[in-house]
Structure formats: structure tokens, C-alpha cells
mmCIF file of N, CA and C in Angstrom:
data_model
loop_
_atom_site.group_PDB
_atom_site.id
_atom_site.type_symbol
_atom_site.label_atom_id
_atom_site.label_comp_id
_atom_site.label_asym_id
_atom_site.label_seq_id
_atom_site.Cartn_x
_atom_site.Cartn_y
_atom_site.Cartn_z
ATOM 1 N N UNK A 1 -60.421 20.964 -12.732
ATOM 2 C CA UNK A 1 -59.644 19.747 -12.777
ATOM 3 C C UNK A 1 -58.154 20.057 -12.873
ATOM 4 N N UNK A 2 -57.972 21.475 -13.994
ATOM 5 C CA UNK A 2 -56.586 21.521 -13.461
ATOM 6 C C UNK A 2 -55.686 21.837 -12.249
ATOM 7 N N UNK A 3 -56.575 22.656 -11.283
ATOM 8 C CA UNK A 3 -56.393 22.904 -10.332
ATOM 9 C C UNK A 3 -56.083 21.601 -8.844
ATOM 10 N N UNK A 4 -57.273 20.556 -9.400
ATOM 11 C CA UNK A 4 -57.124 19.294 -8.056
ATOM 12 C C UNK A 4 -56.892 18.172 -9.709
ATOM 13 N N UNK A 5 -55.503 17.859 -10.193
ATOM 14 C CA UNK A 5 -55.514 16.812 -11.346
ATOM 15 C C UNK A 5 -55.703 15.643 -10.609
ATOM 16 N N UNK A 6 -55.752 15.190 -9.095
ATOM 17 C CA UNK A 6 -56.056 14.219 -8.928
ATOM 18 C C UNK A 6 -57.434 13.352 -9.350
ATOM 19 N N UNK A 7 -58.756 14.805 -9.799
ATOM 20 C CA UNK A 7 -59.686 14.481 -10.218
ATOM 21 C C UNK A 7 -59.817 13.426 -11.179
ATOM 22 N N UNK A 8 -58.659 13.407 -12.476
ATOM 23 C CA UNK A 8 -58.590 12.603 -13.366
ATOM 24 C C UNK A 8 -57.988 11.451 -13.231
ATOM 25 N N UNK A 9 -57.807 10.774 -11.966
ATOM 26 C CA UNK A 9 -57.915 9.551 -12.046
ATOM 27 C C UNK A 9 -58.279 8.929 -11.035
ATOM 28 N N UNK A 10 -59.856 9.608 -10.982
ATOM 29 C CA UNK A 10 -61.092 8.649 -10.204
ATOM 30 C C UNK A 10 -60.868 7.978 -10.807
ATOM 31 N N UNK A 11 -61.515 6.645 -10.026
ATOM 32 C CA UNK A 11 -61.923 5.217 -10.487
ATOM 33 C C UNK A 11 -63.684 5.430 -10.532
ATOM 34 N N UNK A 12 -64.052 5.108 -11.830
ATOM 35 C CA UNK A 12 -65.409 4.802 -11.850
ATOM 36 C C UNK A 12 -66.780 4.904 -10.699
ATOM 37 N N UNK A 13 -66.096 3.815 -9.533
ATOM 38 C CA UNK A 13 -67.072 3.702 -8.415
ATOM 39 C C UNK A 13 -66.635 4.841 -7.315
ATOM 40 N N UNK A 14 -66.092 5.413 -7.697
ATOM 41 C CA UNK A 14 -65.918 6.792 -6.456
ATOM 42 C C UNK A 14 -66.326 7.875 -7.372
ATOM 43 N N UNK A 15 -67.143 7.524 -8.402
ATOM 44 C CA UNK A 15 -68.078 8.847 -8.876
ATOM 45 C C UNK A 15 -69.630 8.755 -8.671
ATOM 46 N N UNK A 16 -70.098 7.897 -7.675
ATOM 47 C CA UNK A 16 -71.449 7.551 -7.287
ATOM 48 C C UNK A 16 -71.915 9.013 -7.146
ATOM 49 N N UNK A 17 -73.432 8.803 -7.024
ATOM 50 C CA UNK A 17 -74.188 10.014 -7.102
ATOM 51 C C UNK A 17 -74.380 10.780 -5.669
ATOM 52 N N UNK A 18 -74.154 12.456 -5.934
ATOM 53 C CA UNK A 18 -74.027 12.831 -4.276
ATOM 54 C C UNK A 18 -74.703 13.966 -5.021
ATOM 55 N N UNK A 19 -74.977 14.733 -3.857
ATOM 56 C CA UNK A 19 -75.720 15.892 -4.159
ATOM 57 C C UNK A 19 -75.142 16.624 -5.091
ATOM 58 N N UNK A 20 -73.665 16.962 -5.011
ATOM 59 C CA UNK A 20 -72.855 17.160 -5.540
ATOM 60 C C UNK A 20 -72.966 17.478 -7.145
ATOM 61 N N UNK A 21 -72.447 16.285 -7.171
ATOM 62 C CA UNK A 21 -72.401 16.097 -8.892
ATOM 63 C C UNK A 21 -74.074 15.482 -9.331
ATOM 64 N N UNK A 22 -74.877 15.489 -8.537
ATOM 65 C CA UNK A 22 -76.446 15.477 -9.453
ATOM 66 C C UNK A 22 -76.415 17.174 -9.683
ATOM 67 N N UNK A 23 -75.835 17.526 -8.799
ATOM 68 C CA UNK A 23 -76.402 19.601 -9.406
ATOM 69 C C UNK A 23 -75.611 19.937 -10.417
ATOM 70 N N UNK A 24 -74.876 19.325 -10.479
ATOM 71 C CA UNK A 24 -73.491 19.717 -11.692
ATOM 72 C C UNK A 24 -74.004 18.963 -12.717
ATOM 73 N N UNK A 25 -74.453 17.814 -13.092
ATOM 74 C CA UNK A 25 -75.253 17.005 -14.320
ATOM 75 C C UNK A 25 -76.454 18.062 -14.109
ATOM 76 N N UNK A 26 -77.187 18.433 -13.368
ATOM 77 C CA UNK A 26 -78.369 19.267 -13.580
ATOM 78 C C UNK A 26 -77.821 20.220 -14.622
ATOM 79 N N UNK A 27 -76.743 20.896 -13.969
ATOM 80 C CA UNK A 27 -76.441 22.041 -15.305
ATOM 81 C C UNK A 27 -75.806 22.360 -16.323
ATOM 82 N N UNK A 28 -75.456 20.559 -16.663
ATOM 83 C CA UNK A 28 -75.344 21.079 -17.760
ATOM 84 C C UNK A 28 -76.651 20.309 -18.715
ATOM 85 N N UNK A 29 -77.380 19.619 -18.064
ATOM 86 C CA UNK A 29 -78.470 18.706 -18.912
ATOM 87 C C UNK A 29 -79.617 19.780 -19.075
ATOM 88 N N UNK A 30 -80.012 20.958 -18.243
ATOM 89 C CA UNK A 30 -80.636 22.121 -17.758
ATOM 90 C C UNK A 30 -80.725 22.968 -19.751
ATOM 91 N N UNK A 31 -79.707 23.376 -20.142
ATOM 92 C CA UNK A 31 -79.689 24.154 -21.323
ATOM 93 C C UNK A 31 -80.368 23.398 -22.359
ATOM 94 N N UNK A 32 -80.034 21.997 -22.168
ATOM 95 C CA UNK A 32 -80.698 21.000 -23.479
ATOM 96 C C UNK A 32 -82.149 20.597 -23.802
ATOM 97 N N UNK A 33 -82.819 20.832 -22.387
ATOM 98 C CA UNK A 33 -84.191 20.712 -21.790
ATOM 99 C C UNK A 33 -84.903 21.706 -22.883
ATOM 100 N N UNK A 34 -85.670 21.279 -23.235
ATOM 101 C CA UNK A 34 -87.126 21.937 -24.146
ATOM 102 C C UNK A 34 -86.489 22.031 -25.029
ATOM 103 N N UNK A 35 -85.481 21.583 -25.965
ATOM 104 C CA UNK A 35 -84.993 21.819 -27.081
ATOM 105 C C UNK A 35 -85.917 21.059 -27.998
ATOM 106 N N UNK A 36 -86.359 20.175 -27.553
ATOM 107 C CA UNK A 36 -87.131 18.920 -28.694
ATOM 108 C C UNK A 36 -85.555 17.823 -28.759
ATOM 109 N N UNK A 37 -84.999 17.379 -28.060
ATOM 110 C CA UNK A 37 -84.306 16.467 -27.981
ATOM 111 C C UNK A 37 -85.018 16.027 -27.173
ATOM 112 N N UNK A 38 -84.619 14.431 -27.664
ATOM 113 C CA UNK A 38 -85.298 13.239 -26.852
ATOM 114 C C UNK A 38 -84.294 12.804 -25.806
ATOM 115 N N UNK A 39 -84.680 11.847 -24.398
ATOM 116 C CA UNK A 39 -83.123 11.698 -23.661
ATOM 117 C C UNK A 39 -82.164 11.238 -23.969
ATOM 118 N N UNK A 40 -82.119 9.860 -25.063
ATOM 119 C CA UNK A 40 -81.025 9.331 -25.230
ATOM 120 C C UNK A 40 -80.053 10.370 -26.013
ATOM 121 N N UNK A 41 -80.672 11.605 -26.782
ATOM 122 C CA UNK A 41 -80.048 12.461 -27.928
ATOM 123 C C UNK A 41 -79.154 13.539 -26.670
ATOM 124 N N UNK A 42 -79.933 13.958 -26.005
ATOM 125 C CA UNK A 42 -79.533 14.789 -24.633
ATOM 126 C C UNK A 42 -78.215 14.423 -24.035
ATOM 127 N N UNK A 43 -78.649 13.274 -23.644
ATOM 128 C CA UNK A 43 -77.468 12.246 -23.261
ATOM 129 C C UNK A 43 -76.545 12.135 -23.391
ATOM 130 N N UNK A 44 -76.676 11.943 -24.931
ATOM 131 C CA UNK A 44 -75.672 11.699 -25.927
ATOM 132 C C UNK A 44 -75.084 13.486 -26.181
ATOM 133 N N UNK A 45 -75.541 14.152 -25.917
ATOM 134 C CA UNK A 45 -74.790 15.261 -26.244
ATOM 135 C C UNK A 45 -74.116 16.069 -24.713
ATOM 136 N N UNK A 46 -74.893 15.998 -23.449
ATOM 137 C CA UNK A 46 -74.266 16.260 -22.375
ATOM 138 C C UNK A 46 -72.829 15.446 -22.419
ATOM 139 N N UNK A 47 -72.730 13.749 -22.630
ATOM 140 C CA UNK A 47 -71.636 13.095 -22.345
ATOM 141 C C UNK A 47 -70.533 13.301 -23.613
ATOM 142 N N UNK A 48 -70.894 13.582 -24.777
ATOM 143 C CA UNK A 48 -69.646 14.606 -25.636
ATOM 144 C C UNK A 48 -68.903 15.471 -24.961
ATOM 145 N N UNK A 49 -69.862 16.794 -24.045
ATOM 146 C CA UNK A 49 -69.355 17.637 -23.666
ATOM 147 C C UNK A 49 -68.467 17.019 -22.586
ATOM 148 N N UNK A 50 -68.563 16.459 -21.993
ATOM 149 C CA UNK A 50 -68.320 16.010 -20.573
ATOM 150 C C UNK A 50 -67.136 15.337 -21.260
ATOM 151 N N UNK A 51 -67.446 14.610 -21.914
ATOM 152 C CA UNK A 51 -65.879 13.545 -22.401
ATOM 153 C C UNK A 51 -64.612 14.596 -22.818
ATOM 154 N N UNK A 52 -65.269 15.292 -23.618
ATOM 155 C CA UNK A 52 -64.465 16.368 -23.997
ATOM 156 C C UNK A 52 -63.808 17.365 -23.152
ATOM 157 N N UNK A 53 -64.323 17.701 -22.543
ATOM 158 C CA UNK A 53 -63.618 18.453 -21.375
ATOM 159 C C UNK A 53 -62.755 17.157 -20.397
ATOM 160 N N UNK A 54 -63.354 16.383 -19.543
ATOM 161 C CA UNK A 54 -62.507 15.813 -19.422
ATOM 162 C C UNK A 54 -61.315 15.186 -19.969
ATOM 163 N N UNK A 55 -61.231 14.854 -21.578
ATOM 164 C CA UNK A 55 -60.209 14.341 -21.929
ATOM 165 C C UNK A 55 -59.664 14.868 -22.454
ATOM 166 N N UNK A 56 -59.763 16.433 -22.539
ATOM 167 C CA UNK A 56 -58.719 17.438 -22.773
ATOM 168 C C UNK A 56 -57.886 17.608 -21.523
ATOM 169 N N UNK A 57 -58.256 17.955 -20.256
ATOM 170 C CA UNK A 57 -57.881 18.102 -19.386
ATOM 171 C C UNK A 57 -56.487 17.186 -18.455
ATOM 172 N N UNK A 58 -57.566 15.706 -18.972
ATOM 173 C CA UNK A 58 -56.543 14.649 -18.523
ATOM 174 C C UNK A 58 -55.155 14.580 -19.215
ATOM 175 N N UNK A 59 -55.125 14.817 -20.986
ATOM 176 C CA UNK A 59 -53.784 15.376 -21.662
ATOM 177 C C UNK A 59 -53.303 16.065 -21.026
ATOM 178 N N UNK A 60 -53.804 17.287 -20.791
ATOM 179 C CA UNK A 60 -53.014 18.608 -20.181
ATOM 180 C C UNK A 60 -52.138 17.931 -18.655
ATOM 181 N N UNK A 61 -52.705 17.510 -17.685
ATOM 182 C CA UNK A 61 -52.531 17.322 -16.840
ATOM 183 C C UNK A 61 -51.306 16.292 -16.894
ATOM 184 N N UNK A 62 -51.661 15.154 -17.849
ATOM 185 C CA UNK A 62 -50.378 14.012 -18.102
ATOM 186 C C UNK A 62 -48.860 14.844 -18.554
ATOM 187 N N UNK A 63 -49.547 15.515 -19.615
ATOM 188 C CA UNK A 63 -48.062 16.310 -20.416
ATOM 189 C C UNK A 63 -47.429 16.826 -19.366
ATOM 190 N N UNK A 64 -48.085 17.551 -18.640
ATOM 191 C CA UNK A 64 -47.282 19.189 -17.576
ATOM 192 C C UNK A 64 -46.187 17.952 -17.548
ATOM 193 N N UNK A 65 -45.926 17.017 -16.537
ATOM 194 C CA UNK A 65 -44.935 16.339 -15.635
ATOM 195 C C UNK A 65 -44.021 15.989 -16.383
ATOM 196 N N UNK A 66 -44.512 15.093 -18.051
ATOM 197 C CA UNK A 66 -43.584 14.644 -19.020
ATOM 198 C C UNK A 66 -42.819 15.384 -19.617
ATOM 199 N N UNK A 67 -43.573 16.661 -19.952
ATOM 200 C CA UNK A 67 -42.612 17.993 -20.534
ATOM 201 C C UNK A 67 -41.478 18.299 -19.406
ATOM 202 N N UNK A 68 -41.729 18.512 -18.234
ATOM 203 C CA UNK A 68 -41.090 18.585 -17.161
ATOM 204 C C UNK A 68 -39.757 17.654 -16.852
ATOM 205 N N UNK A 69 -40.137 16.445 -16.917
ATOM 206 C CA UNK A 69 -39.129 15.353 -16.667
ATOM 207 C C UNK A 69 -38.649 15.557 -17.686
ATOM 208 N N UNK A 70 -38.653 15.715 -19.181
ATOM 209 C CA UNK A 70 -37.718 15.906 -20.084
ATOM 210 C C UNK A 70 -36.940 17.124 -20.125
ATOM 211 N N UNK A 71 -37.163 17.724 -19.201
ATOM 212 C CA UNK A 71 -36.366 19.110 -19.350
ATOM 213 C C UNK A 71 -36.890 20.329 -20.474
ATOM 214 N N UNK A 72 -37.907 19.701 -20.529
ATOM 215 C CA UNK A 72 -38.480 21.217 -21.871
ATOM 216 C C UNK A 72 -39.421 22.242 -20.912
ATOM 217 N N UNK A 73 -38.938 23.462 -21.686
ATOM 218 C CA UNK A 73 -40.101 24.534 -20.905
ATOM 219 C C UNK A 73 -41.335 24.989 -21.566
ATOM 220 N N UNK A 74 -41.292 24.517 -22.746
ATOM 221 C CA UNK A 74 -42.304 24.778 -24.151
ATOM 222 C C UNK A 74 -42.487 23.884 -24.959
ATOM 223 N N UNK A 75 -43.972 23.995 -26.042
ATOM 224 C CA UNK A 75 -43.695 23.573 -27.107
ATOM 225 C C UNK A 75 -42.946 23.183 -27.895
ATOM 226 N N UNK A 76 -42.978 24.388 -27.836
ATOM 227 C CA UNK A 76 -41.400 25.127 -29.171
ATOM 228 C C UNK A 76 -40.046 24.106 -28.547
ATOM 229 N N UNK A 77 -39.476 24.031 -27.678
ATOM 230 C CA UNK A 77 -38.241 22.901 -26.849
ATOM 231 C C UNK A 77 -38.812 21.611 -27.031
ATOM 232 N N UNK A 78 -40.095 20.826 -26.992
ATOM 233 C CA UNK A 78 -40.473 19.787 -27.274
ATOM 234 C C UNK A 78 -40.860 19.546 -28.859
ATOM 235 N N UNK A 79 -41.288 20.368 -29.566
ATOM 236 C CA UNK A 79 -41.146 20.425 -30.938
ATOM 237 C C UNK A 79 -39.585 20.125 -31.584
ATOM 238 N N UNK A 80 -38.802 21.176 -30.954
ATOM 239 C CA UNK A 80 -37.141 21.249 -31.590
ATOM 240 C C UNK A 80 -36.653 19.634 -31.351
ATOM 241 N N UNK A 81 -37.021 19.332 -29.477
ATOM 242 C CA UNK A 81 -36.600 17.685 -29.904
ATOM 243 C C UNK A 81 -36.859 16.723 -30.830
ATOM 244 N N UNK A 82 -38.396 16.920 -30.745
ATOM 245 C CA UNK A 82 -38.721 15.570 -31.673
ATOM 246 C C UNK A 82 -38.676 15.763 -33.284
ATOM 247 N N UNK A 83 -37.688 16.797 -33.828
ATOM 248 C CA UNK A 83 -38.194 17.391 -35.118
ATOM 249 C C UNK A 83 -37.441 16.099 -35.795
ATOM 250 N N UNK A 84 -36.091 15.895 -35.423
ATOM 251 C CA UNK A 84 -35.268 14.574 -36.545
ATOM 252 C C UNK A 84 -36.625 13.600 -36.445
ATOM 253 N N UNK A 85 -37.358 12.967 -35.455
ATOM 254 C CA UNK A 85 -37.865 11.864 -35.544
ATOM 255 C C UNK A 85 -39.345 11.603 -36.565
ATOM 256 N N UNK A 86 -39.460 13.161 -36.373
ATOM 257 C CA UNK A 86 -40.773 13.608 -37.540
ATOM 258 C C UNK A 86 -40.437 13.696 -38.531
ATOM 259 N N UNK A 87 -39.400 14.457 -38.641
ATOM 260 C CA UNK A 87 -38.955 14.570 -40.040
ATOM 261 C C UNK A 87 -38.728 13.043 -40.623
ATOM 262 N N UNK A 88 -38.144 12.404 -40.214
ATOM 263 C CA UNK A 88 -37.842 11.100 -40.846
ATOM 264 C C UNK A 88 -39.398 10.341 -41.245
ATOM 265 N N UNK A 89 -40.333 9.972 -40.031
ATOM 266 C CA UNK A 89 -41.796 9.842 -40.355
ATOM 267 C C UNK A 89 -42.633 10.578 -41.358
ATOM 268 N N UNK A 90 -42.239 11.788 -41.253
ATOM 269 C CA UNK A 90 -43.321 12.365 -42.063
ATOM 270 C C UNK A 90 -42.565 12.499 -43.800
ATOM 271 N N UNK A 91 -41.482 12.276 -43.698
ATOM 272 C CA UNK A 91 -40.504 12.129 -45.446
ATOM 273 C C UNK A 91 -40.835 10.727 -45.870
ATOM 274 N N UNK A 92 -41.353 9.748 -44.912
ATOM 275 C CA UNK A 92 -41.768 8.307 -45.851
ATOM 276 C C UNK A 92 -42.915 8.812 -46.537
ATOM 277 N N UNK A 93 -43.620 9.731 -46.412
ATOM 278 C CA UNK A 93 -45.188 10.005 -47.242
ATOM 279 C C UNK A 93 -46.690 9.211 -46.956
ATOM 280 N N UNK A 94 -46.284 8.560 -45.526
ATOM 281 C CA UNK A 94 -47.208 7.778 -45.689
ATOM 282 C C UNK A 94 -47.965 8.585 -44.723
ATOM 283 N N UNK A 95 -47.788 9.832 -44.258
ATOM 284 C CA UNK A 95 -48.837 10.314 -43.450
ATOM 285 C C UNK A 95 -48.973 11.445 -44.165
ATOM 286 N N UNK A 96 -50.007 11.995 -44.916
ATOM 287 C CA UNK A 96 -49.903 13.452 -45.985
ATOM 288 C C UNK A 96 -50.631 13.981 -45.317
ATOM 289 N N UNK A 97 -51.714 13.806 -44.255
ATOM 290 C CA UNK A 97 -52.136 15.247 -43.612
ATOM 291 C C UNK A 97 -51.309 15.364 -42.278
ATOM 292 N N UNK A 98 -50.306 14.678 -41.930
ATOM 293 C CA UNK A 98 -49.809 15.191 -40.829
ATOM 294 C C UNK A 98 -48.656 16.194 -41.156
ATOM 295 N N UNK A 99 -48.023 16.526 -42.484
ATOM 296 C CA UNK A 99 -47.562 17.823 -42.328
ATOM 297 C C UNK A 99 -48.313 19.322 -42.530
ATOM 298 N N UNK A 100 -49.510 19.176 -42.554
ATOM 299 C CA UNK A 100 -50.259 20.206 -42.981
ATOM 300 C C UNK A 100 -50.353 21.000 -41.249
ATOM 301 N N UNK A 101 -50.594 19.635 -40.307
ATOM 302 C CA UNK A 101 -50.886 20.198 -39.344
ATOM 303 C C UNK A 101 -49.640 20.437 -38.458
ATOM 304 N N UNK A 102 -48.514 19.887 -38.874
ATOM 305 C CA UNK A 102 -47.309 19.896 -38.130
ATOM 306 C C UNK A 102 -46.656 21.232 -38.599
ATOM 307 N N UNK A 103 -46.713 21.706 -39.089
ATOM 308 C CA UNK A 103 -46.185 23.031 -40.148
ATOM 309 C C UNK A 103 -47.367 24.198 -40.086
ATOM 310 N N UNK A 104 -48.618 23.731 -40.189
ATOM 311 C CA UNK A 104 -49.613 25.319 -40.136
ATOM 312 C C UNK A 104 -50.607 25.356 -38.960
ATOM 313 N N UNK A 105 -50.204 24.494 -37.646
ATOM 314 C CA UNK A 105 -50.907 24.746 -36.315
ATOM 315 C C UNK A 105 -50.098 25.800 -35.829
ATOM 316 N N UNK A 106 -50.622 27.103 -35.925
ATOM 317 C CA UNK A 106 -49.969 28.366 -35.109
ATOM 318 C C UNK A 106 -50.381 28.410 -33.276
ATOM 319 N N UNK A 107 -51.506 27.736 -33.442
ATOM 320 C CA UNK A 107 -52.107 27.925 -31.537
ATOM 321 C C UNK A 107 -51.591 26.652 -31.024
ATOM 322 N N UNK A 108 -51.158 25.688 -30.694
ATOM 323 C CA UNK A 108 -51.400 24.399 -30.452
ATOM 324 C C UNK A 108 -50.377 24.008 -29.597
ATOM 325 N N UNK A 109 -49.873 24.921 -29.127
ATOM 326 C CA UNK A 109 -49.486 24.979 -27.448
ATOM 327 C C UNK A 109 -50.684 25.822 -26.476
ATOM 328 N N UNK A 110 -51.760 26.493 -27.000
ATOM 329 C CA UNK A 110 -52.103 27.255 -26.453
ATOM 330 C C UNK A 110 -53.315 26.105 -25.884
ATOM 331 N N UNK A 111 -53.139 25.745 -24.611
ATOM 332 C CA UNK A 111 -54.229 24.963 -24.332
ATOM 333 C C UNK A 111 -55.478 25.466 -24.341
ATOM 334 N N UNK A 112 -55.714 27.101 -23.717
ATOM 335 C CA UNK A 112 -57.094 27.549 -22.969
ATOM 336 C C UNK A 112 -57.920 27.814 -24.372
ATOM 337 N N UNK A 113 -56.727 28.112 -25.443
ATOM 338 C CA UNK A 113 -57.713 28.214 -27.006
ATOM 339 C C UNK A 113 -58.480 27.065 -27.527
ATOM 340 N N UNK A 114 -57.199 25.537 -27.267
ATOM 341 C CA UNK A 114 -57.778 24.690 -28.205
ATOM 342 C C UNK A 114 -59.050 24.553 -26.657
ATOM 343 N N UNK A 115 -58.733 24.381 -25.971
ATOM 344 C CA UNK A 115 -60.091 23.843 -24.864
ATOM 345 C C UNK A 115 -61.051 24.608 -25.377
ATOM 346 N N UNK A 116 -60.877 25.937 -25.392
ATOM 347 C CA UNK A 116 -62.681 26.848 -26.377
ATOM 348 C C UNK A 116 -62.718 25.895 -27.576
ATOM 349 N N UNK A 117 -61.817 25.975 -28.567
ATOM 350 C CA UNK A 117 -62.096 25.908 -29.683
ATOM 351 C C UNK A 117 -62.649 24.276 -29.969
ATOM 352 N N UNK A 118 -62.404 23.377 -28.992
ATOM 353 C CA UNK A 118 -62.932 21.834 -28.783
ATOM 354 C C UNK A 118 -64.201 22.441 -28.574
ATOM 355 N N UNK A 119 -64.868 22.650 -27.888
ATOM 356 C CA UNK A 119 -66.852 22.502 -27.739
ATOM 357 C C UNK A 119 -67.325 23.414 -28.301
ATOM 358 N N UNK A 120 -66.766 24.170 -28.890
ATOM 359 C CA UNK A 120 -67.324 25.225 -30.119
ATOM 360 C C UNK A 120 -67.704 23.891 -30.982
ATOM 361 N N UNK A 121 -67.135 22.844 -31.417
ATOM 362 C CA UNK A 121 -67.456 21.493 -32.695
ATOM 363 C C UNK A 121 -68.363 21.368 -32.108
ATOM 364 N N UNK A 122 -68.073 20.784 -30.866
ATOM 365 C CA UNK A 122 -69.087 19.758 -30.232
ATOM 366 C C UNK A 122 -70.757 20.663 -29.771
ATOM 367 N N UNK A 123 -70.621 21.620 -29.894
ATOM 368 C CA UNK A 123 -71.579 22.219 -29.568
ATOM 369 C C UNK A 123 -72.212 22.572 -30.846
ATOM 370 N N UNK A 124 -71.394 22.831 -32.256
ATOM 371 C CA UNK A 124 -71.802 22.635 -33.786
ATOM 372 C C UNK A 124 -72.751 21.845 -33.791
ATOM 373 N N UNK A 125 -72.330 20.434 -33.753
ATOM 374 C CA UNK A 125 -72.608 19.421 -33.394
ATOM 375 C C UNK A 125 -73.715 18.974 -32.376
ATOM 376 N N UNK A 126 -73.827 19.646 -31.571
ATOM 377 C CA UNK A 126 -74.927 19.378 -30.813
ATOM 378 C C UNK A 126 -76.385 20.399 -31.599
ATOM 379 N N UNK A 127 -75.858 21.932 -32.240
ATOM 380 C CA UNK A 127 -77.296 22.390 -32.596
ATOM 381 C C UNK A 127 -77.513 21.725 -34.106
ATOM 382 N N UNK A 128 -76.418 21.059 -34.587
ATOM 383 C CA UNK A 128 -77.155 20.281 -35.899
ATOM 384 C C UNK A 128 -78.123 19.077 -35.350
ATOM 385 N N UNK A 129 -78.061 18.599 -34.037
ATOM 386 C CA UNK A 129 -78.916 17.722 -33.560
ATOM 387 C C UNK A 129 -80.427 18.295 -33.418
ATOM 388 N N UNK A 130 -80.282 19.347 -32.890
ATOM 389 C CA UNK A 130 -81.290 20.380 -32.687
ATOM 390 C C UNK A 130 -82.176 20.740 -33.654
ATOM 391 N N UNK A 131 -81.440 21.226 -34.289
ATOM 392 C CA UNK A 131 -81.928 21.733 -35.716
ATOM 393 C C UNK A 131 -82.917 19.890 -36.254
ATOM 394 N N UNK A 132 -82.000 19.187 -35.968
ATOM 395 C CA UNK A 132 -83.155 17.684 -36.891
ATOM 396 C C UNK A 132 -84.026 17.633 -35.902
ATOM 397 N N UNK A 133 -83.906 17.824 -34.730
ATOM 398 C CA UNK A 133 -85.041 17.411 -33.592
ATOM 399 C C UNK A 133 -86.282 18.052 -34.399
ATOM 400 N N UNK A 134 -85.798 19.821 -34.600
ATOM 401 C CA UNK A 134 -87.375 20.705 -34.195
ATOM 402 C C UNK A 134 -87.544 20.301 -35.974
ATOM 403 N N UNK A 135 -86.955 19.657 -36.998
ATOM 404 C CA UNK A 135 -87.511 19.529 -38.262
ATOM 405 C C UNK A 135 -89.037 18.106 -38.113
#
């Protein structure tokens, strides 16, 4: 998707079913098969993954242009801008975990990490499903 970003903004009805993308839902619905998940649980855990990747992707893809049009080449240049406007937000106190993460996210320009490190949860998450299925 990052490669063709036009992907991310199909419209709904131009994702009808083609050979295509039934082999691509085959594989990823393929690993979940004989787990002792039932379909709606399956379902429900293929379309996590799927949301998730896609709506990481679609961020990535929106930012590139906005970082761009603002003239930043980094994080770090889009961080330095918006620091007066945080700082002022985050000194009213009314947000107390957003300096924890504004101050001790060391990766969080690094897209290809947080993209692993997103379905590593969701995949947590999917064998705690697992785990209740085969109980």
C-alpha cells in the first residue's frame, strides 16, 4: 500500500470480490483455521489485522505530503514545531499520560517498528482468543 497509496482511498464498492483478493482473505483466514475458533471469532480477528495494517498505512501515507508541505524533513523538525503548542497543552495538567509518551517514545518516527510492534498486540490478542477457544 505504500508503494500504490492510491490503494487507501478505495471506495467500498470497488473492493468487490475477484479472484484476487478472495486468495489474499484466503491467507490470511488460512493460519486461524483449526484453531478451535468459531467464524464470527476468526472474523473478528482476521478484520483487526486487516484494520490495523490498513490504518497504519493510511496515517503513513496522509503524513508523508503534510510533513512535506510544511517544510519538515523529520520528526524531530515536526516535533521542534509543535513543541510551544504542547507545551502550553500539556502544562494545563489535564492530559497526565500524554507527557509520559511525549517525552519517553524513543521509536515513534520509526514507522516499519511501530507497524511490527502494532500486530505483535493484536496478535497477543488474537492467541488470548485461542487460548479461551481450546479451554
Amino acid at each position: 500500500m505504500l508503494r500504490h497509496p492510491w490503494l487507501t482511498r478505495l471506495p467500498v464498492p470497488l473492493l468487490a470480490p475477484t479472484p484476487a483478493r478472495t486468495a489474499a482473505v484466503e491467507r490470511r483466514l488460512a493460519p486461524l483455521d483449526g484453531l478451535g475458533l468459531d467464524a464470527d471469532t476468526m472474523t473478528a480477528a482476521f478484520r483487526a489485522v486487516a484494520s490495523y495494517a490498513q490504518g497504519a498505512v493510511q496515517s503513513e501515507v496522509a503524513l508523508a505530503p503534510y510533513t512535506k508541505e510544511q517544510g519538515r524533513e523529520s520528526g524531530d523538525d515536526t516535533r521542534r514545531a509543535l513543541a510551544p503548542q504542547m507545551a502550553c497543552l500539556l502544562g494545563t495538567g489535564r492530559y497526565p499520560t500524554c507527557p509520559r509518551y511525549a517525552q519517553g517514545a524513543a521509536r515513534e518516527d520509526d514507522a516499519g517498528r511501530q507497524f511490527e510492534t502494532g500486530p505483535e498486540r493484536v496478535r497477543d490478542g488474537v492467541a488470548g482468543l485461542i487460548g479461551r477457544a481450546g479451554a
